[in-house]
Short mmCIF file of C-alpha atoms in Angstrom, two decimals:
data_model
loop_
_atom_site.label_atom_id
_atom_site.label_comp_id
_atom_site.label_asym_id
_atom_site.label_seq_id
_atom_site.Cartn_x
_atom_site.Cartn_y
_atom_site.Cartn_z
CA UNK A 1 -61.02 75.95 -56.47
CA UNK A 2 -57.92 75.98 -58.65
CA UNK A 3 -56.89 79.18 -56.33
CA UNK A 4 -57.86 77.32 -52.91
CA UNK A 5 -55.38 74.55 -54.37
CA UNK A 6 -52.37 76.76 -55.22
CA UNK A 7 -52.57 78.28 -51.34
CA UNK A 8 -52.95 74.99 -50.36
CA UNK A 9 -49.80 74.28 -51.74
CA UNK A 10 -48.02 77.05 -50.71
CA UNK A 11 -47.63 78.26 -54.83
CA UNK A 12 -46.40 81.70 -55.46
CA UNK A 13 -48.87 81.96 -58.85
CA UNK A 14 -49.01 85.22 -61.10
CA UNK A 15 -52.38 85.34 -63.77
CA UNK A 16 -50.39 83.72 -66.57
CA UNK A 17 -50.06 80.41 -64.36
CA UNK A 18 -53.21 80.80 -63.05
CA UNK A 19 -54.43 80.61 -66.88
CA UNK A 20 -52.02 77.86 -67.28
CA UNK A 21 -53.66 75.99 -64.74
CA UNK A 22 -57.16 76.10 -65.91
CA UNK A 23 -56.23 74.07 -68.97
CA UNK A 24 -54.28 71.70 -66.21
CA UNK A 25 -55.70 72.15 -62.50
CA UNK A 26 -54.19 70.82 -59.90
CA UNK A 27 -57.16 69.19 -59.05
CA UNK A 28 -58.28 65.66 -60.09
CA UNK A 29 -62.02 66.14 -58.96
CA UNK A 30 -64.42 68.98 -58.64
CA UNK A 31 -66.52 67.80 -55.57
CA UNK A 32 -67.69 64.48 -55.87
CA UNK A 33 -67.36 64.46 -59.53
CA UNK A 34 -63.82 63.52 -61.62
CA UNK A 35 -62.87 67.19 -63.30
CA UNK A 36 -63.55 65.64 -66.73
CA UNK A 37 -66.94 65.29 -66.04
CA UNK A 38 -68.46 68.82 -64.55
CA UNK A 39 -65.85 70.25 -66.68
CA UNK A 40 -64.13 69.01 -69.64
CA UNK A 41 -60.25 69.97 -71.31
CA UNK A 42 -62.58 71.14 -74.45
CA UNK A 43 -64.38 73.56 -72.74
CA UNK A 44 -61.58 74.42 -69.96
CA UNK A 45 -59.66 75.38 -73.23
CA UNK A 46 -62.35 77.71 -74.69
CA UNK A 47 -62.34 79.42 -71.45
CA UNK A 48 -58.74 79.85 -71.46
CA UNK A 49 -59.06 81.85 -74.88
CA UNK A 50 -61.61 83.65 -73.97
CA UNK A 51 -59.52 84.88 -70.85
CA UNK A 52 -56.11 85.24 -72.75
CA UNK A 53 -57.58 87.58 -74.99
CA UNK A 54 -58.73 89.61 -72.02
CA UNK A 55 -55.29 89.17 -70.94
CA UNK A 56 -53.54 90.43 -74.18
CA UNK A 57 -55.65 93.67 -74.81
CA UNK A 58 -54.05 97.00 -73.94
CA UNK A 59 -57.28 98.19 -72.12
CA UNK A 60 -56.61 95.44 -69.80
CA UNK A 61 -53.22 96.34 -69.21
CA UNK A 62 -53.50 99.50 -66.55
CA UNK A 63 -54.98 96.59 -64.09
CA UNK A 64 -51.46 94.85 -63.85
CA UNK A 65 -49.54 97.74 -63.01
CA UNK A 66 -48.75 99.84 -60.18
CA UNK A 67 -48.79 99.52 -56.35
CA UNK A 68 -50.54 96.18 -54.74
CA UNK A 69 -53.45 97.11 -53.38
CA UNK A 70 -53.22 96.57 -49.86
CA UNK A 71 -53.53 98.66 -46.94
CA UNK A 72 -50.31 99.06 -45.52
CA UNK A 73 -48.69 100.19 -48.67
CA UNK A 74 -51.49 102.97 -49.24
CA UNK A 75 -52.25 103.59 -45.48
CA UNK A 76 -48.23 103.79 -44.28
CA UNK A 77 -47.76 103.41 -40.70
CA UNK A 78 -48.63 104.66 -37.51
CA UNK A 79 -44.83 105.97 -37.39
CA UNK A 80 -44.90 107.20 -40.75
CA UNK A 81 -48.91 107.62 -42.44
CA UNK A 82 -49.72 108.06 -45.93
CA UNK A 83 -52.02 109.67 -47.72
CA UNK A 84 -53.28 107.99 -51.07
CA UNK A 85 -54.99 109.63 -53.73
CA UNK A 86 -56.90 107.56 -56.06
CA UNK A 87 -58.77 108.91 -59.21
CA UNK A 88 -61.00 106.67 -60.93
CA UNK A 89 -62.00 109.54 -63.42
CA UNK A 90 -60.36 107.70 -66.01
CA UNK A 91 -62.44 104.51 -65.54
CA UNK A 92 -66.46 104.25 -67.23
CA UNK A 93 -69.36 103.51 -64.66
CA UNK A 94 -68.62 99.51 -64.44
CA UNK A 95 -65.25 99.65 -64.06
CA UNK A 96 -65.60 102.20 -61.57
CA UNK A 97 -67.64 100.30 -59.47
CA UNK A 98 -65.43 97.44 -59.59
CA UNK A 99 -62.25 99.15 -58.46
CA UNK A 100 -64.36 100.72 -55.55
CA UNK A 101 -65.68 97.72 -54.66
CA UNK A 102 -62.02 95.96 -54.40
CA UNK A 103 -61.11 99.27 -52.74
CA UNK A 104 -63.83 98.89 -49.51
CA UNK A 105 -63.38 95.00 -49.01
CA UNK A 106 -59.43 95.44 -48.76
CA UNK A 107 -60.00 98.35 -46.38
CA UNK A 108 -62.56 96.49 -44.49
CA UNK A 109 -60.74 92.99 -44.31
CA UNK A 110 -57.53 94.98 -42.81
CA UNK A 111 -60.08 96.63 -40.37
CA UNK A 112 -60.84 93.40 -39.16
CA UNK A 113 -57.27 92.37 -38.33
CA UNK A 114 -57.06 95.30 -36.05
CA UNK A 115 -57.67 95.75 -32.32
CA UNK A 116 -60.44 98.17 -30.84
CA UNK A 117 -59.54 101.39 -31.00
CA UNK A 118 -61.06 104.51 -30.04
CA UNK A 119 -58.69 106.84 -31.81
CA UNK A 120 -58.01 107.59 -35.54
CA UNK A 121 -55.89 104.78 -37.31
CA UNK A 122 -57.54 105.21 -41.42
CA UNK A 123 -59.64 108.10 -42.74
CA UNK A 124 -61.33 107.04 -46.28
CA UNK A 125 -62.41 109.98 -47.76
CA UNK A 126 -65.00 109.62 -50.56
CA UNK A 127 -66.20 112.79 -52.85
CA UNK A 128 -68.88 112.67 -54.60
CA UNK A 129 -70.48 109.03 -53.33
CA UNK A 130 -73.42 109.30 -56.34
CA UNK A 131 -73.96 105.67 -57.29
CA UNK A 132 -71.73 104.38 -54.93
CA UNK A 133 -74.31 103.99 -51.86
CA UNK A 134 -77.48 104.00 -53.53
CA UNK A 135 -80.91 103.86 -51.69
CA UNK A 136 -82.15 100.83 -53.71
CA UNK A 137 -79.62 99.42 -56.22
CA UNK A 138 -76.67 97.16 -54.97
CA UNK A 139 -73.64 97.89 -56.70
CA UNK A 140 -70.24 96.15 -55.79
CA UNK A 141 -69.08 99.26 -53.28
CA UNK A 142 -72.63 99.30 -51.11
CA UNK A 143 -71.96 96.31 -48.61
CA UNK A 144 -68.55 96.63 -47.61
CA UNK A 145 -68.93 100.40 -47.20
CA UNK A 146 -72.45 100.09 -45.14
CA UNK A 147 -69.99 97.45 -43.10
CA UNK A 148 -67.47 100.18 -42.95
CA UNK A 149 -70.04 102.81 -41.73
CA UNK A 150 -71.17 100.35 -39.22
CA UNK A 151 -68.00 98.34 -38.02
CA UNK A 152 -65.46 100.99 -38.72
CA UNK A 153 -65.47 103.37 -36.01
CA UNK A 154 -65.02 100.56 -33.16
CA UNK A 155 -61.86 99.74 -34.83
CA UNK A 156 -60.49 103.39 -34.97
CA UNK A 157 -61.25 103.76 -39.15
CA UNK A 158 -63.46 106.69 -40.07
CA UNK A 159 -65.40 107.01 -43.22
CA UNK A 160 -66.29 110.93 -44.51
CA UNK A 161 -68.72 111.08 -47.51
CA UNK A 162 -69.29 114.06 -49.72
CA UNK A 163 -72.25 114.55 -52.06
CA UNK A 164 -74.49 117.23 -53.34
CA UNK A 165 -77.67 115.33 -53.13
CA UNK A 166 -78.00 113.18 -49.66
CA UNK A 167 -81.08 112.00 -50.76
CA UNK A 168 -79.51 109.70 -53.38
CA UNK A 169 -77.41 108.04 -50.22
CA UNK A 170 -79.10 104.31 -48.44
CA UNK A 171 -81.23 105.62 -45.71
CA UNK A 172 -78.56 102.65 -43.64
CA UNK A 173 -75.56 104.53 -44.09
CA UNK A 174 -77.27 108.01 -43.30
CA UNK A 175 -77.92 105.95 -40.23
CA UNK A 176 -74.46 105.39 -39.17
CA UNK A 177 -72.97 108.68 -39.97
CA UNK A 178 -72.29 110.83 -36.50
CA UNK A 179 -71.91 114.31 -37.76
CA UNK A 180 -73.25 115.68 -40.94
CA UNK A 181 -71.99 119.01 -42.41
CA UNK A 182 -74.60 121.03 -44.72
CA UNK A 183 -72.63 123.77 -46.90
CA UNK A 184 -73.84 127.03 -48.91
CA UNK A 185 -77.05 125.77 -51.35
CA UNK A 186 -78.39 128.65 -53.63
CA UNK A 187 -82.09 127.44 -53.79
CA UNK A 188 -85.23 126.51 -51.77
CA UNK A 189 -85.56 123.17 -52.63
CA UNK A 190 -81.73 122.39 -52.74
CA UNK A 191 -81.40 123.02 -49.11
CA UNK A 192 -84.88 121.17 -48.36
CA UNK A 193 -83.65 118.47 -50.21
CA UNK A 194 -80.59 118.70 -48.32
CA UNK A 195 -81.33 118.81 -44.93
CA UNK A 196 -84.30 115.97 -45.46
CA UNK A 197 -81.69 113.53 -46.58
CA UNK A 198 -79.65 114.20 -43.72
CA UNK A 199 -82.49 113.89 -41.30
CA UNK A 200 -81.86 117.30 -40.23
CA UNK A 201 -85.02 119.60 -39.98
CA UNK A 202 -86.73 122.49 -38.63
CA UNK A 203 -87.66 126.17 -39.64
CA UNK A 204 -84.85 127.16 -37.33
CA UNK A 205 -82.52 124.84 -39.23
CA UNK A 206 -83.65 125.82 -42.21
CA UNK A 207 -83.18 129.80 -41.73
CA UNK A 208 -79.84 128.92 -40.78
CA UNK A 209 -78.90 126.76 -43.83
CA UNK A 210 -80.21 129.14 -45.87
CA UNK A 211 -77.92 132.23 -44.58
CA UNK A 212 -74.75 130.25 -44.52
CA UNK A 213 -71.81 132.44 -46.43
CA UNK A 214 -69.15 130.49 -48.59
CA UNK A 215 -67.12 127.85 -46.86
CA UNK A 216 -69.57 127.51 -44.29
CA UNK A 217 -71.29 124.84 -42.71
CA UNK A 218 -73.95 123.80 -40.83
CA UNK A 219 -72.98 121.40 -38.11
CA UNK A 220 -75.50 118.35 -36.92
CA UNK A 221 -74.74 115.58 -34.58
CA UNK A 222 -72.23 116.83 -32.87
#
């Protein structure tokens, strides 16, 4: 609410004033309700402590620096593209997660400010999707990217997804991928493992996944 307000208003806000104005909102009611009630100063305040210290601490620090994350300053332009690297190696499993998930739903809302297409405009590349597009669990990155998979291609943005275990992917977004490459697997049950997730089956299939030389692939869907 107290960020609704500041667009509202037209305010050019940074997270200090935001804090600021958590202690004072720009906001005399919360609904129906005066502010006071739903939410007193006293307890406003404790919350702003609670978020300056998050504020303060070094760890937090790497999240206020470096380029804005928007699309046309990672993407480039259609005269001059970019490509953007980004390595969350650094980051543990929640924080991970998080990023991604910030990552997707930028990428997805500047899909949807973009006419049809039915060439390339974006490419996001993703290696090694474990745990980012689980079959059952719903982390932060699975809806926007299942939107991506789905909504993506009409809008000229392709999405390319490595793993080593296709099985752990949402049976959805195997669903929406057009071609699947298979590469070199050393055993039995790899490769069966392998081309089941993929949907991709067959003794003839199977004979030819298992032959396949390093750096090559097995092509399906094309």
């Amino acid at each position: 609410s107290i960020a609704l307000q500041h667009w509202r208003r037209r305010d050019q806000v940074d997270l200090v004033q935001l804090l600021k104005s958590i202690a004072d909102p720009p906001m005399e009611a919360f609904g129906a309700l005066p502010l006071e009630a739903c939410f007193p100063r006293s307890d406003r305040l404790k919350l702003v402590l609670e978020l300056n210290t998050l504020l303060a601490s070094p760890a937090f620090a790497a999240w206020t620096r470096g380029l804005p994350l928007t699309m046309p300053d990672l993407l480039g332009s259609p005269e001059a593209p970019r490509a953007s690297i980004v390595s969350v190696a650094h980051l543990d499993e929640r924080q991970r997660l998080f990023f991604l998930g910030l990552l997707f739903s930028e990428l997805m809302a500047w899909v949807r400010r973009q006419p049809a297409s039915a060439g390339l405009r974006a490419l996001l590349y993703l290696d090694e999707v474990q745990g980012i597009l689980p079959p059952t669990a719903l982390p932060p990155t699975k809806p926007p990217l299942l939107t991506l998979l789905k909504q993506g291609r009409a809008f000229g943005t392709g999405v390319l997804l490595a793993t080593q275990n296709p099985v752990d992917l949402d049976y959805k977004a195997l669903g929406n991928i057009g071609l699947k490459l298979v590469g070199r697997l050393d055993t039995e049950n790899d490769r069966r493992r392998a081309l089941e997730g993929l949907d991709v089956g067959g003794s003839d299939v199977e004979a030819t996944a298992a032959a396949l030389k390093p750096r090559e692939f097995l092509l399906a869907g094309a």
